[in-house]
Amino acid sequence: MATPLKLNNTLSRKKEIFEPLEAGFVGMYVCGPTVYNPVHLGNCRTFTSFDLIYRYLMYKGYRVRYVRNITDVGHLTDSGEDKMAKEARISKLEPMEVAAKYANDFHDMMRIFNNLNPSIEPQASGHIIEQIEMVQQIIDNGYGYEVNGSVYFDVAAYEKDMEAKGDNAPHRYGALSGRKIDELLSETRELNSQAEKKSPSDFAIWMKAKPEDLQKWKSPWGVGFPGWHLECSAMSTKYLGETFDIHGGGNDLKFPHHENEIAQNVGCCHRGGARYWLHTNMLLMNGRKMSKSDGNTVTPDQLFTGDSPHLTKGYSPMAIRFFMLQTHYSSTMDLTDEALQAAEKGYLRLMEAIRTLGKLEVSGKAQNETVGKELAEGMAAAFAEMDDDFNTPKALARVFEIVTKINALAGGQLSTDEVNPATLDRLKTDLHALIFDVLGLQDEAAGGSNAHTKALDGVMDVLLDIRQQARTDKNWGLSDQIRDALSEAGIKVKDGKEGATWSV
Ligand code: AMP
Ligand code: ZN
């Protein structure tokens, strides 16, 4: 029997049974990337985690509206400059060119890792009207004030009202991140415009533009642009409603981004937005958070080619996806060459077993279907792990117990008489569903349509062209050298009337 789906709700700090607002439907909002430079593997980890969650919700039969935004305005650097504007200035591009370039790069990466497209991918710059309306409503409700063309969220006024609702009010400022207002006062990072605010913990929801700012819009408070946190409140409300099911993001966004989002939602609509908050944990490299701002990153491309001092070789996208799935989304994971090597081995072993399973035939002649029952129980246990807050490492551990049995059935150590054909069919269906549909893995050896395969095709075209030129030039030495080197790499080249072809 199917187990209920449980989620670790980071707002309540409890593992809760998931019950959507409307039976059969799920609304999920995930903070997307700020598109001002290439995604790194840490970003990919977070989005792959939510891809897995999206896939599993659909597998459970929910119709999911998955909204993942693109931040292309208002996200400031620590020094107060807009990240998009800074990149536009440095690279002499329009901010929208910067956004398009890196959004395309992001989409390519999502496809390479076989992440599904969200249902809606709204851009902050395309939702300025909604954000202005939200600012106005927050002001009207007494939680926002205008100073010199900028509008700030009045944290003290908000918190006073929340406090009046009692200590357990779920939307008190600091409830999500566990921070106290006093601490916030001393550590607030928004150093610019500090003098304008009533209190250092107040945050900008609308910012007055400077003459040199590239992205700016007219508003009731003058020309400016929205504060970063506002876009997610405005777009989640627009597409999912004032109350919706799930909100996700990396746990580095808990404060201030998500804390401020909740305050804005309540401040505007008297409702807190999401009922369940899910936070993914960080990908580390050398024990430190992988982060653009301090240069501790490895790009997916470096991982594919192995072109990084941290790696001894390249790894395929699916080996890397498998690597990510081996850790629960809420735990940190450290990227090391050894861990990637182990993941690659595990991934290849799993794909091999699935191919073996495809060819396996059983008779079920034995009176007791002992092995068949174990296989069915193992599969049910794997899905039960998924129901327990999407526990992919434990689900994979169950799957590997099944892999051992598949190999033993194929090798004769277990009797195929002890599995009924119907049980085998069921196992094939369920294992395929879990591995390919839910975990989103692809069998690269079976020609999965991923960038690696395409890249290899491209490289082979170039090599065979060079070899053809060598043959035309009667440079037999070079021609043979290319063929022999490829052969050593496991690629056979065959010369025919139409030119050379290759196979692995
Ligand atoms: P950004 O483009 O910086 O706004 O980040 C996009 C998403 O990636 C956010 O949800 C971040 O929390 C997440 N993220 C950033 N760094 C890491 C990391 N090292 N590991 C996992 N997720 C990360
Ligand atoms: Zn957000």
Short mmCIF file of C-alpha atoms and ligand atoms in Angstrom, two decimals:
data_model
loop_
_atom_site.label_atom_id
_atom_site.label_comp_id
_atom_site.label_asym_id
_atom_site.label_seq_id
_atom_site.Cartn_x
_atom_site.Cartn_y
_atom_site.Cartn_z
CA MET A 1 0.00 0.00 0.00
CA ALA A 2 1.26 3.47 -0.83
CA THR A 3 2.66 5.43 2.11
CA PRO A 4 1.68 9.09 2.57
CA LEU A 5 4.14 11.68 1.34
CA LYS A 6 5.95 13.44 4.18
CA LEU A 7 7.89 16.68 3.83
CA ASN A 8 10.29 18.41 6.14
CA ASN A 9 8.60 21.80 6.40
CA THR A 10 11.36 24.25 7.23
CA LEU A 11 8.79 26.82 8.39
CA SER A 12 7.32 24.58 11.10
CA ARG A 13 10.62 22.68 11.51
CA LYS A 14 8.58 19.47 11.45
CA LYS A 15 8.19 16.56 9.15
CA GLU A 16 4.57 16.80 8.05
CA ILE A 17 2.22 14.75 5.92
CA PHE A 18 1.76 16.65 2.69
CA GLU A 19 -1.80 17.70 2.05
CA PRO A 20 -2.28 20.09 -0.84
CA LEU A 21 -4.77 22.93 -0.63
CA GLU A 22 -6.83 21.38 -3.37
CA ALA A 23 -6.91 17.59 -3.68
CA GLY A 24 -4.96 16.40 -6.70
CA PHE A 25 -3.27 19.74 -7.44
CA VAL A 26 0.04 21.19 -6.27
CA GLY A 27 1.34 24.72 -6.68
CA MET A 28 5.11 24.95 -6.23
CA TYR A 29 7.29 28.05 -6.46
CA VAL A 30 11.09 27.82 -6.57
CA CYS A 31 13.46 30.80 -6.60
CA GLY A 32 15.29 30.65 -9.89
CA PRO A 33 18.73 31.93 -10.89
CA THR A 34 19.96 35.49 -11.10
CA VAL A 35 21.09 35.51 -14.71
CA TYR A 36 24.25 37.59 -14.65
CA ASN A 37 26.90 34.88 -14.95
CA PRO A 38 27.14 31.14 -15.73
CA VAL A 39 25.48 28.65 -13.41
CA HIS A 40 27.78 26.58 -11.27
CA LEU A 41 27.25 23.07 -10.03
CA GLY A 42 25.88 24.29 -6.68
CA ASN A 43 23.01 26.03 -8.47
CA CYS A 44 22.48 22.89 -10.54
CA ARG A 45 22.25 20.83 -7.38
CA THR A 46 19.42 22.98 -6.02
CA PHE A 47 17.46 22.96 -9.27
CA THR A 48 18.02 19.23 -9.75
CA SER A 49 16.65 18.64 -6.24
CA PHE A 50 13.49 20.53 -7.11
CA ASP A 51 13.29 18.75 -10.44
CA LEU A 52 13.26 15.50 -8.54
CA ILE A 53 10.57 16.81 -6.20
CA TYR A 54 8.50 18.00 -9.18
CA ARG A 55 8.89 14.64 -10.89
CA TYR A 56 7.93 12.70 -7.79
CA LEU A 57 4.83 14.81 -7.15
CA MET A 58 3.74 14.10 -10.72
CA TYR A 59 4.50 10.41 -10.27
CA LYS A 60 2.21 10.47 -7.21
CA GLY A 61 -0.55 11.62 -9.54
CA TYR A 62 -0.66 15.34 -8.71
CA ARG A 63 -1.17 17.93 -11.39
CA VAL A 64 1.65 20.29 -10.54
CA ARG A 65 2.02 23.92 -11.50
CA TYR A 66 5.74 24.48 -11.05
CA VAL A 67 6.76 28.15 -11.18
CA ARG A 68 10.48 28.93 -11.26
CA ASN A 69 11.41 32.54 -11.87
CA ILE A 70 14.30 34.27 -13.57
CA THR A 71 15.78 37.16 -11.60
CA ASP A 72 16.87 39.84 -14.03
CA VAL A 73 16.53 43.01 -11.98
CA GLY A 74 16.91 44.27 -8.44
CA HIS A 75 19.36 41.71 -7.01
CA LEU A 76 22.11 43.88 -5.58
CA THR A 77 25.72 43.04 -4.81
CA ASP A 78 27.01 43.69 -1.29
CA SER A 79 28.30 47.05 -2.47
CA GLY A 80 24.80 48.01 -3.58
CA GLU A 81 25.19 47.72 -7.34
CA ASP A 82 22.61 45.76 -9.33
CA LYS A 83 24.22 42.45 -10.37
CA MET A 84 22.75 42.60 -13.88
CA ALA A 85 23.71 46.24 -14.35
CA LYS A 86 27.26 45.58 -13.20
CA GLU A 87 27.72 42.73 -15.68
CA ALA A 88 26.11 44.83 -18.45
CA ARG A 89 28.53 47.67 -17.73
CA ILE A 90 31.60 45.42 -17.65
CA SER A 91 30.72 43.44 -20.78
CA LYS A 92 29.23 46.42 -22.64
CA LEU A 93 25.90 44.68 -23.18
CA GLU A 94 22.30 45.69 -22.62
CA PRO A 95 21.06 44.27 -19.29
CA MET A 96 18.49 42.28 -21.29
CA GLU A 97 21.33 40.83 -23.39
CA VAL A 98 23.08 39.74 -20.23
CA ALA A 99 19.82 38.19 -19.01
CA ALA A 100 19.17 36.37 -22.28
CA LYS A 101 22.74 35.09 -22.53
CA TYR A 102 22.81 33.58 -19.07
CA ALA A 103 19.20 32.42 -19.09
CA ASN A 104 20.05 30.47 -22.27
CA ASP A 105 23.15 29.09 -20.60
CA PHE A 106 21.04 28.09 -17.60
CA HIS A 107 18.43 26.38 -19.78
CA ASP A 108 21.14 24.46 -21.66
CA MET A 109 22.51 23.24 -18.35
CA MET A 110 19.09 22.24 -17.09
CA ARG A 111 18.54 20.19 -20.25
CA ILE A 112 21.95 18.54 -20.02
CA PHE A 113 21.13 17.38 -16.50
CA ASN A 114 17.71 16.26 -17.78
CA ASN A 115 15.75 18.69 -15.61
CA LEU A 116 12.19 19.24 -16.82
CA ASN A 117 11.02 22.71 -17.77
CA PRO A 118 8.87 24.40 -15.14
CA SER A 119 5.24 25.08 -16.03
CA ILE A 120 5.81 28.85 -15.88
CA GLU A 121 9.13 30.70 -15.88
CA PRO A 122 8.31 34.34 -15.16
CA GLN A 123 10.92 37.08 -15.33
CA ALA A 124 11.07 39.80 -12.69
CA SER A 125 11.41 42.54 -15.32
CA GLY A 126 8.18 41.36 -16.93
CA HIS A 127 6.22 41.78 -13.70
CA ILE A 128 6.92 45.37 -12.70
CA ILE A 129 3.24 46.35 -12.60
CA GLU A 130 2.42 43.51 -10.21
CA GLN A 131 5.33 44.53 -8.01
CA ILE A 132 4.28 48.20 -7.95
CA GLU A 133 0.77 47.13 -6.97
CA MET A 134 2.15 45.04 -4.16
CA VAL A 135 4.28 47.92 -2.84
CA GLN A 136 1.21 50.16 -2.86
CA GLN A 137 -0.84 47.60 -0.96
CA ILE A 138 1.93 47.17 1.62
CA ILE A 139 2.02 50.96 2.12
CA ASP A 140 -1.79 51.09 2.36
CA ASN A 141 -1.72 48.37 5.01
CA GLY A 142 0.73 50.39 7.09
CA TYR A 143 3.81 48.22 6.56
CA GLY A 144 5.68 50.35 4.05
CA TYR A 145 6.92 53.93 3.97
CA GLU A 146 8.38 56.11 1.25
CA VAL A 147 11.53 58.17 1.69
CA ASN A 148 13.03 60.18 -1.12
CA GLY A 149 11.66 58.00 -3.94
CA SER A 150 12.43 54.65 -2.29
CA VAL A 151 9.97 52.52 -0.33
CA TYR A 152 10.98 50.45 2.67
CA PHE A 153 9.25 47.62 4.47
CA ASP A 154 8.62 48.60 8.08
CA VAL A 155 9.74 45.50 9.94
CA ALA A 156 8.91 46.93 13.39
CA ALA A 157 5.33 47.84 12.40
CA TYR A 158 4.88 44.39 10.89
CA GLU A 159 6.38 42.57 13.84
CA LYS A 160 4.22 44.54 16.28
CA ASP A 161 1.09 43.20 14.57
CA MET A 162 2.47 39.67 14.37
CA GLU A 163 3.44 39.77 18.04
CA ALA A 164 -0.11 40.75 18.92
CA LYS A 165 -1.23 37.47 17.36
CA GLY A 166 0.85 35.55 19.90
CA ASP A 167 4.24 33.88 20.12
CA ASN A 168 3.24 31.04 17.86
CA ALA A 169 2.11 33.21 14.97
CA PRO A 170 3.75 31.42 12.03
CA HIS A 171 4.58 34.60 10.17
CA ARG A 172 6.47 36.51 12.81
CA TYR A 173 9.53 38.16 11.33
CA GLY A 174 12.37 35.69 11.90
CA ALA A 175 10.11 32.61 12.23
CA LEU A 176 11.53 30.96 9.12
CA SER A 177 15.22 31.68 9.61
CA GLY A 178 15.14 31.55 13.40
CA ARG A 179 16.71 34.98 13.68
CA LYS A 180 15.86 37.52 16.31
CA ILE A 181 15.21 41.11 15.31
CA ASP A 182 17.94 42.34 17.70
CA GLU A 183 20.52 40.19 15.91
CA LEU A 184 19.27 41.42 12.57
CA LEU A 185 19.77 44.99 13.59
CA SER A 186 23.47 44.47 14.09
CA GLU A 187 24.16 42.28 11.06
CA THR A 188 22.06 43.83 8.33
CA ARG A 189 24.02 43.95 5.09
CA GLU A 190 22.09 46.51 3.13
CA LEU A 191 24.54 49.24 3.96
CA ASN A 192 23.50 51.65 1.25
CA SER A 193 20.52 53.87 2.00
CA GLN A 194 20.86 52.95 5.66
CA ALA A 195 20.31 56.57 6.65
CA GLU A 196 16.91 56.70 4.97
CA LYS A 197 15.45 53.78 6.86
CA LYS A 198 13.60 54.04 10.13
CA SER A 199 15.47 50.96 11.30
CA PRO A 200 18.42 49.00 9.89
CA SER A 201 16.30 45.83 9.66
CA ASP A 202 13.88 47.52 7.24
CA PHE A 203 14.44 46.51 3.64
CA ALA A 204 13.81 48.18 0.31
CA ILE A 205 10.79 47.05 -1.68
CA TRP A 206 11.18 49.84 -4.24
CA MET A 207 14.43 51.62 -4.97
CA LYS A 208 14.88 55.06 -6.44
CA ALA A 209 16.96 54.84 -9.60
CA LYS A 210 20.17 56.79 -10.01
CA PRO A 211 20.63 58.54 -13.35
CA GLU A 212 23.15 55.89 -14.43
CA ASP A 213 20.88 52.93 -13.60
CA LEU A 214 20.02 50.97 -16.74
CA GLN A 215 16.78 49.27 -15.68
CA LYS A 216 14.16 51.62 -14.30
CA TRP A 217 10.43 52.14 -14.45
CA LYS A 218 7.96 54.89 -13.55
CA SER A 219 6.11 54.36 -10.31
CA PRO A 220 3.95 56.41 -7.93
CA TRP A 221 7.18 57.12 -6.00
CA GLY A 222 9.24 58.24 -8.99
CA VAL A 223 11.51 56.35 -11.39
CA GLY A 224 13.05 53.25 -9.85
CA PHE A 225 13.11 49.48 -9.73
CA PRO A 226 11.79 46.79 -7.38
CA GLY A 227 13.72 45.31 -4.47
CA TRP A 228 14.89 41.76 -5.16
CA HIS A 229 12.70 40.01 -2.56
CA LEU A 230 9.54 41.52 -3.96
CA GLU A 231 9.53 39.72 -7.29
CA CYS A 232 9.03 36.29 -5.75
CA SER A 233 6.13 37.51 -3.58
CA ALA A 234 4.48 39.15 -6.58
CA MET A 235 4.99 36.31 -9.04
CA SER A 236 4.09 33.47 -6.68
CA THR A 237 0.89 35.33 -5.74
CA LYS A 238 0.07 36.01 -9.38
CA TYR A 239 0.51 32.44 -10.61
CA LEU A 240 -0.25 30.36 -7.53
CA GLY A 241 -2.49 32.55 -5.37
CA GLU A 242 -2.19 34.23 -1.98
CA THR A 243 -1.91 30.82 -0.34
CA PHE A 244 -0.24 27.96 -2.14
CA ASP A 245 1.42 24.65 -1.40
CA ILE A 246 5.21 24.58 -1.67
CA HIS A 247 7.95 27.19 -1.82
CA GLY A 248 11.52 26.13 -2.34
CA GLY A 249 15.03 27.43 -2.71
CA GLY A 250 18.55 26.94 -1.39
CA ASN A 251 18.89 27.37 2.37
CA ASP A 252 21.20 30.33 1.81
CA LEU A 253 18.05 32.18 0.70
CA LYS A 254 16.19 31.63 4.00
CA PHE A 255 17.45 34.95 5.23
CA PRO A 256 16.86 37.62 4.15
CA HIS A 257 15.16 36.61 0.89
CA HIS A 258 12.50 34.16 2.07
CA GLU A 259 11.95 35.85 5.44
CA ASN A 260 11.24 39.06 3.57
CA GLU A 261 9.03 37.29 1.05
CA ILE A 262 6.77 36.03 3.85
CA ALA A 263 6.62 39.49 5.43
CA GLN A 264 5.72 41.03 2.06
CA ASN A 265 3.01 38.43 1.37
CA VAL A 266 1.45 38.91 4.79
CA GLY A 267 2.03 42.67 4.63
CA CYS A 268 0.19 42.85 1.31
CA CYS A 269 -2.44 40.12 1.43
CA HIS A 270 -2.63 39.04 5.11
CA ARG A 271 -1.65 35.54 3.99
CA GLY A 272 1.78 33.97 4.19
CA GLY A 273 2.08 32.47 0.70
CA ALA A 274 3.43 28.93 0.91
CA ARG A 275 2.23 26.40 3.50
CA TYR A 276 5.28 24.16 3.13
CA TRP A 277 8.79 25.52 2.75
CA LEU A 278 11.51 23.23 1.42
CA HIS A 279 15.16 24.21 1.58
CA THR A 280 17.98 22.45 -0.19
CA ASN A 281 21.39 22.35 1.34
CA MET A 282 24.62 23.55 -0.15
CA LEU A 283 27.07 21.85 -2.43
CA LEU A 284 30.52 22.29 -0.96
CA MET A 285 33.89 22.09 -2.56
CA ASN A 286 36.89 21.54 -0.32
CA GLY A 287 34.54 21.91 2.63
CA ARG A 288 33.38 25.41 1.64
CA LYS A 289 30.13 26.48 -0.02
CA MET A 290 30.43 26.55 -3.78
CA SER A 291 29.85 30.19 -4.52
CA LYS A 292 30.21 32.58 -7.41
CA SER A 293 31.18 35.49 -5.25
CA ASP A 294 34.29 33.88 -3.70
CA GLY A 295 35.44 31.96 -6.79
CA ASN A 296 35.05 28.53 -5.16
CA THR A 297 33.22 27.07 -8.12
CA VAL A 298 33.49 24.43 -10.75
CA THR A 299 31.35 24.83 -13.83
CA PRO A 300 29.45 21.88 -15.28
CA ASP A 301 31.61 22.17 -18.40
CA GLN A 302 34.76 21.72 -16.35
CA LEU A 303 33.22 18.61 -14.84
CA PHE A 304 32.33 17.19 -18.24
CA THR A 305 35.82 17.76 -19.65
CA GLY A 306 37.79 17.22 -16.45
CA ASP A 307 39.50 20.55 -17.06
CA SER A 308 39.90 21.60 -13.43
CA PRO A 309 42.69 21.24 -10.88
CA HIS A 310 40.13 19.53 -8.63
CA LEU A 311 39.51 16.64 -11.03
CA THR A 312 41.49 13.75 -12.50
CA LYS A 313 39.04 13.19 -15.36
CA GLY A 314 35.74 14.27 -16.85
CA TYR A 315 32.35 12.94 -15.76
CA SER A 316 29.16 12.55 -17.76
CA PRO A 317 26.04 14.55 -16.85
CA MET A 318 24.20 11.45 -15.68
CA ALA A 319 27.08 10.30 -13.48
CA ILE A 320 26.94 13.77 -11.91
CA ARG A 321 23.15 13.63 -11.52
CA PHE A 322 23.55 10.24 -9.87
CA PHE A 323 26.20 11.76 -7.59
CA MET A 324 23.72 14.45 -6.52
CA LEU A 325 20.97 11.90 -5.87
CA GLN A 326 23.22 9.97 -3.52
CA THR A 327 22.83 12.69 -0.88
CA HIS A 328 19.54 13.84 0.62
CA TYR A 329 18.59 17.28 -0.66
CA SER A 330 18.65 18.72 2.87
CA SER A 331 22.22 17.60 3.65
CA THR A 332 25.38 19.30 2.53
CA MET A 333 27.44 17.40 0.00
CA ASP A 334 31.11 17.74 -0.77
CA LEU A 335 32.28 17.59 -4.35
CA THR A 336 35.41 15.47 -4.58
CA ASP A 337 37.01 13.53 -7.38
CA GLU A 338 36.79 10.28 -5.39
CA ALA A 339 33.08 10.75 -4.73
CA LEU A 340 32.47 11.40 -8.43
CA GLN A 341 34.41 8.28 -9.38
CA ALA A 342 32.34 6.20 -6.98
CA ALA A 343 29.14 7.75 -8.33
CA GLU A 344 30.15 7.01 -11.90
CA LYS A 345 30.72 3.34 -11.00
CA GLY A 346 27.36 3.17 -9.24
CA TYR A 347 25.57 4.81 -12.15
CA LEU A 348 27.13 2.44 -14.71
CA ARG A 349 26.32 -0.59 -12.55
CA LEU A 350 22.70 0.53 -12.24
CA MET A 351 22.29 1.09 -15.99
CA GLU A 352 23.90 -2.27 -16.73
CA ALA A 353 21.50 -4.00 -14.33
CA ILE A 354 18.49 -2.32 -15.94
CA ARG A 355 19.65 -3.57 -19.34
CA THR A 356 20.17 -7.05 -17.86
CA LEU A 357 16.68 -6.90 -16.39
CA GLY A 358 15.29 -6.08 -19.84
CA LYS A 359 16.69 -9.34 -21.19
CA LEU A 360 15.89 -11.49 -18.17
CA GLU A 361 13.37 -14.28 -18.54
CA VAL A 362 11.80 -16.11 -15.62
CA SER A 363 9.59 -19.17 -15.36
CA GLY A 364 8.00 -18.84 -11.91
CA LYS A 365 7.89 -22.64 -11.83
CA ALA A 366 8.77 -22.89 -8.13
CA GLN A 367 5.87 -23.25 -5.74
CA ASN A 368 6.86 -20.23 -3.68
CA GLU A 369 7.74 -17.10 -5.53
CA THR A 370 10.37 -16.29 -2.88
CA VAL A 371 12.74 -14.14 -4.92
CA GLY A 372 9.86 -12.43 -6.74
CA LYS A 373 8.37 -11.39 -3.41
CA GLU A 374 11.68 -9.97 -2.23
CA LEU A 375 11.98 -7.98 -5.41
CA ALA A 376 8.47 -6.56 -5.07
CA GLU A 377 9.07 -5.71 -1.40
CA GLY A 378 12.37 -4.06 -2.27
CA MET A 379 10.69 -1.88 -4.88
CA ALA A 380 7.89 -0.88 -2.47
CA ALA A 381 10.52 -0.03 0.13
CA ALA A 382 12.34 2.20 -2.37
CA PHE A 383 9.14 4.16 -3.06
CA ALA A 384 8.44 4.35 0.68
CA GLU A 385 11.83 6.05 1.07
CA MET A 386 10.79 8.55 -1.59
CA ASP A 387 7.62 9.22 0.38
CA ASP A 388 9.79 10.02 3.36
CA ASP A 389 10.81 13.53 2.31
CA PHE A 390 12.20 12.41 -1.05
CA ASN A 391 14.95 10.30 0.47
CA THR A 392 16.88 9.49 -2.71
CA PRO A 393 20.01 8.02 -1.05
CA LYS A 394 17.94 5.48 0.86
CA ALA A 395 15.76 4.75 -2.19
CA LEU A 396 18.95 4.11 -4.19
CA ALA A 397 20.28 1.82 -1.44
CA ARG A 398 17.08 -0.26 -1.84
CA VAL A 399 17.51 -0.21 -5.59
CA PHE A 400 21.03 -1.58 -5.27
CA GLU A 401 19.72 -4.52 -3.23
CA ILE A 402 17.48 -5.18 -6.22
CA VAL A 403 20.44 -4.77 -8.60
CA THR A 404 22.30 -7.49 -6.70
CA LYS A 405 19.31 -9.81 -7.10
CA ILE A 406 18.93 -9.02 -10.82
CA ASN A 407 22.58 -9.87 -11.36
CA ALA A 408 22.24 -13.06 -9.32
CA LEU A 409 19.19 -14.12 -11.36
CA ALA A 410 21.07 -13.44 -14.59
CA GLY A 411 24.19 -15.22 -13.30
CA GLY A 412 22.30 -18.28 -12.04
CA GLN A 413 23.07 -17.76 -8.34
CA LEU A 414 19.34 -17.17 -7.78
CA SER A 415 16.74 -19.33 -9.48
CA THR A 416 14.55 -17.75 -12.14
CA ASP A 417 11.94 -20.34 -11.15
CA GLU A 418 11.33 -18.25 -8.06
CA VAL A 419 10.05 -15.21 -9.92
CA ASN A 420 6.72 -15.08 -11.75
CA PRO A 421 6.68 -13.40 -15.18
CA ALA A 422 4.02 -10.94 -13.97
CA THR A 423 6.22 -9.96 -11.02
CA LEU A 424 9.13 -9.42 -13.37
CA ASP A 425 7.04 -7.19 -15.63
CA ARG A 426 5.91 -5.18 -12.66
CA LEU A 427 9.50 -4.79 -11.47
CA LYS A 428 10.57 -3.56 -14.90
CA THR A 429 7.78 -0.98 -14.97
CA ASP A 430 8.39 0.23 -11.42
CA LEU A 431 12.16 0.34 -11.70
CA HIS A 432 11.96 2.27 -14.97
CA ALA A 433 9.48 4.68 -13.39
CA LEU A 434 11.71 5.29 -10.38
CA ILE A 435 15.04 5.54 -12.19
CA PHE A 436 14.07 7.34 -15.39
CA ASP A 437 10.82 9.21 -14.66
CA VAL A 438 11.34 10.13 -11.01
CA LEU A 439 15.10 10.29 -10.52
CA GLY A 440 15.45 11.66 -14.04
CA LEU A 441 18.44 9.50 -15.00
CA GLN A 442 19.06 8.55 -18.61
CA ASP A 443 20.98 5.59 -19.97
CA GLU A 444 23.79 7.41 -21.75
CA ALA A 445 25.15 4.20 -23.30
CA ALA A 446 21.76 3.68 -24.92
CA GLY A 447 22.23 7.03 -26.69
CA GLY A 448 20.48 9.36 -24.25
CA SER A 449 20.03 12.70 -25.97
CA ASN A 450 22.42 14.73 -23.91
CA ALA A 451 25.05 17.30 -24.64
CA HIS A 452 27.82 14.77 -24.13
CA THR A 453 26.61 12.62 -26.98
CA LYS A 454 26.16 15.69 -29.16
CA ALA A 455 29.62 16.94 -28.27
CA LEU A 456 31.14 13.57 -29.17
CA ASP A 457 29.35 13.67 -32.53
CA GLY A 458 30.85 17.12 -33.14
CA VAL A 459 34.37 16.05 -32.16
CA MET A 460 34.15 12.96 -34.39
CA ASP A 461 33.03 15.08 -37.35
CA VAL A 462 36.07 17.30 -36.90
CA LEU A 463 38.46 14.35 -36.52
CA LEU A 464 37.13 12.48 -39.53
CA ASP A 465 37.35 15.65 -41.64
CA ILE A 466 41.01 16.06 -40.66
CA ARG A 467 41.64 12.40 -41.43
CA GLN A 468 39.95 12.74 -44.82
CA GLN A 469 42.16 15.74 -45.60
CA ALA A 470 45.23 13.70 -44.61
CA ARG A 471 44.15 10.92 -47.00
CA THR A 472 43.56 13.42 -49.81
CA ASP A 473 47.08 14.73 -49.11
CA LYS A 474 48.36 11.14 -49.12
CA ASN A 475 49.51 11.67 -45.53
CA TRP A 476 48.92 8.01 -44.65
CA GLY A 477 50.91 8.31 -41.41
CA LEU A 478 48.54 10.90 -39.94
CA SER A 479 45.47 9.12 -41.25
CA ASP A 480 46.53 5.83 -39.59
CA GLN A 481 47.59 7.60 -36.43
CA ILE A 482 44.09 9.08 -36.03
CA ARG A 483 42.41 5.71 -36.73
CA ASP A 484 44.69 3.83 -34.29
CA ALA A 485 44.33 6.41 -31.53
CA LEU A 486 40.54 6.30 -31.87
CA SER A 487 40.60 2.54 -31.82
CA GLU A 488 42.54 2.65 -28.57
CA ALA A 489 39.83 4.95 -27.18
CA GLY A 490 37.21 2.33 -28.11
CA ILE A 491 36.00 4.00 -31.33
CA LYS A 492 36.10 1.98 -34.54
CA VAL A 493 36.49 3.89 -37.82
CA LYS A 494 35.28 2.24 -41.01
CA ASP A 495 36.11 3.57 -44.47
CA GLY A 496 33.36 3.24 -47.06
CA LYS A 497 32.34 4.63 -50.43
CA GLU A 498 30.48 7.52 -48.77
CA GLY A 499 33.46 8.38 -46.55
CA ALA A 500 34.37 7.18 -43.07
CA THR A 501 31.84 6.20 -40.38
CA TRP A 502 32.43 5.43 -36.74
CA SER A 503 30.97 3.35 -33.96
CA VAL A 504 31.73 2.56 -30.31
P1 AMP B 1 21.56 32.57 -7.41
O1 AMP B 1 21.60 32.55 -8.90
O2 AMP B 1 22.85 32.92 -6.77
O3 AMP B 1 20.40 33.41 -6.89
O4 AMP B 1 21.29 31.07 -6.93
C1 AMP B 1 20.29 30.26 -7.50
C2 AMP B 1 19.97 29.10 -6.58
O5 AMP B 1 21.12 28.28 -6.36
C3 AMP B 1 19.48 29.53 -5.19
O6 AMP B 1 18.35 28.73 -4.81
C4 AMP B 1 20.66 29.25 -4.29
O7 AMP B 1 20.25 28.92 -2.99
C5 AMP B 1 21.27 28.04 -4.97
N1 AMP B 1 22.70 27.86 -4.65
C6 AMP B 1 23.70 28.78 -4.70
N2 AMP B 1 24.89 28.23 -4.31
C7 AMP B 1 24.63 26.92 -4.04
C8 AMP B 1 25.42 25.81 -3.59
N3 AMP B 1 26.74 25.92 -3.38
N4 AMP B 1 24.80 24.61 -3.40
C9 AMP B 1 23.48 24.46 -3.63
N5 AMP B 1 22.67 25.47 -4.04
C10 AMP B 1 23.23 26.68 -4.25
ZN ZN B 2 12.91 34.18 -4.62
#
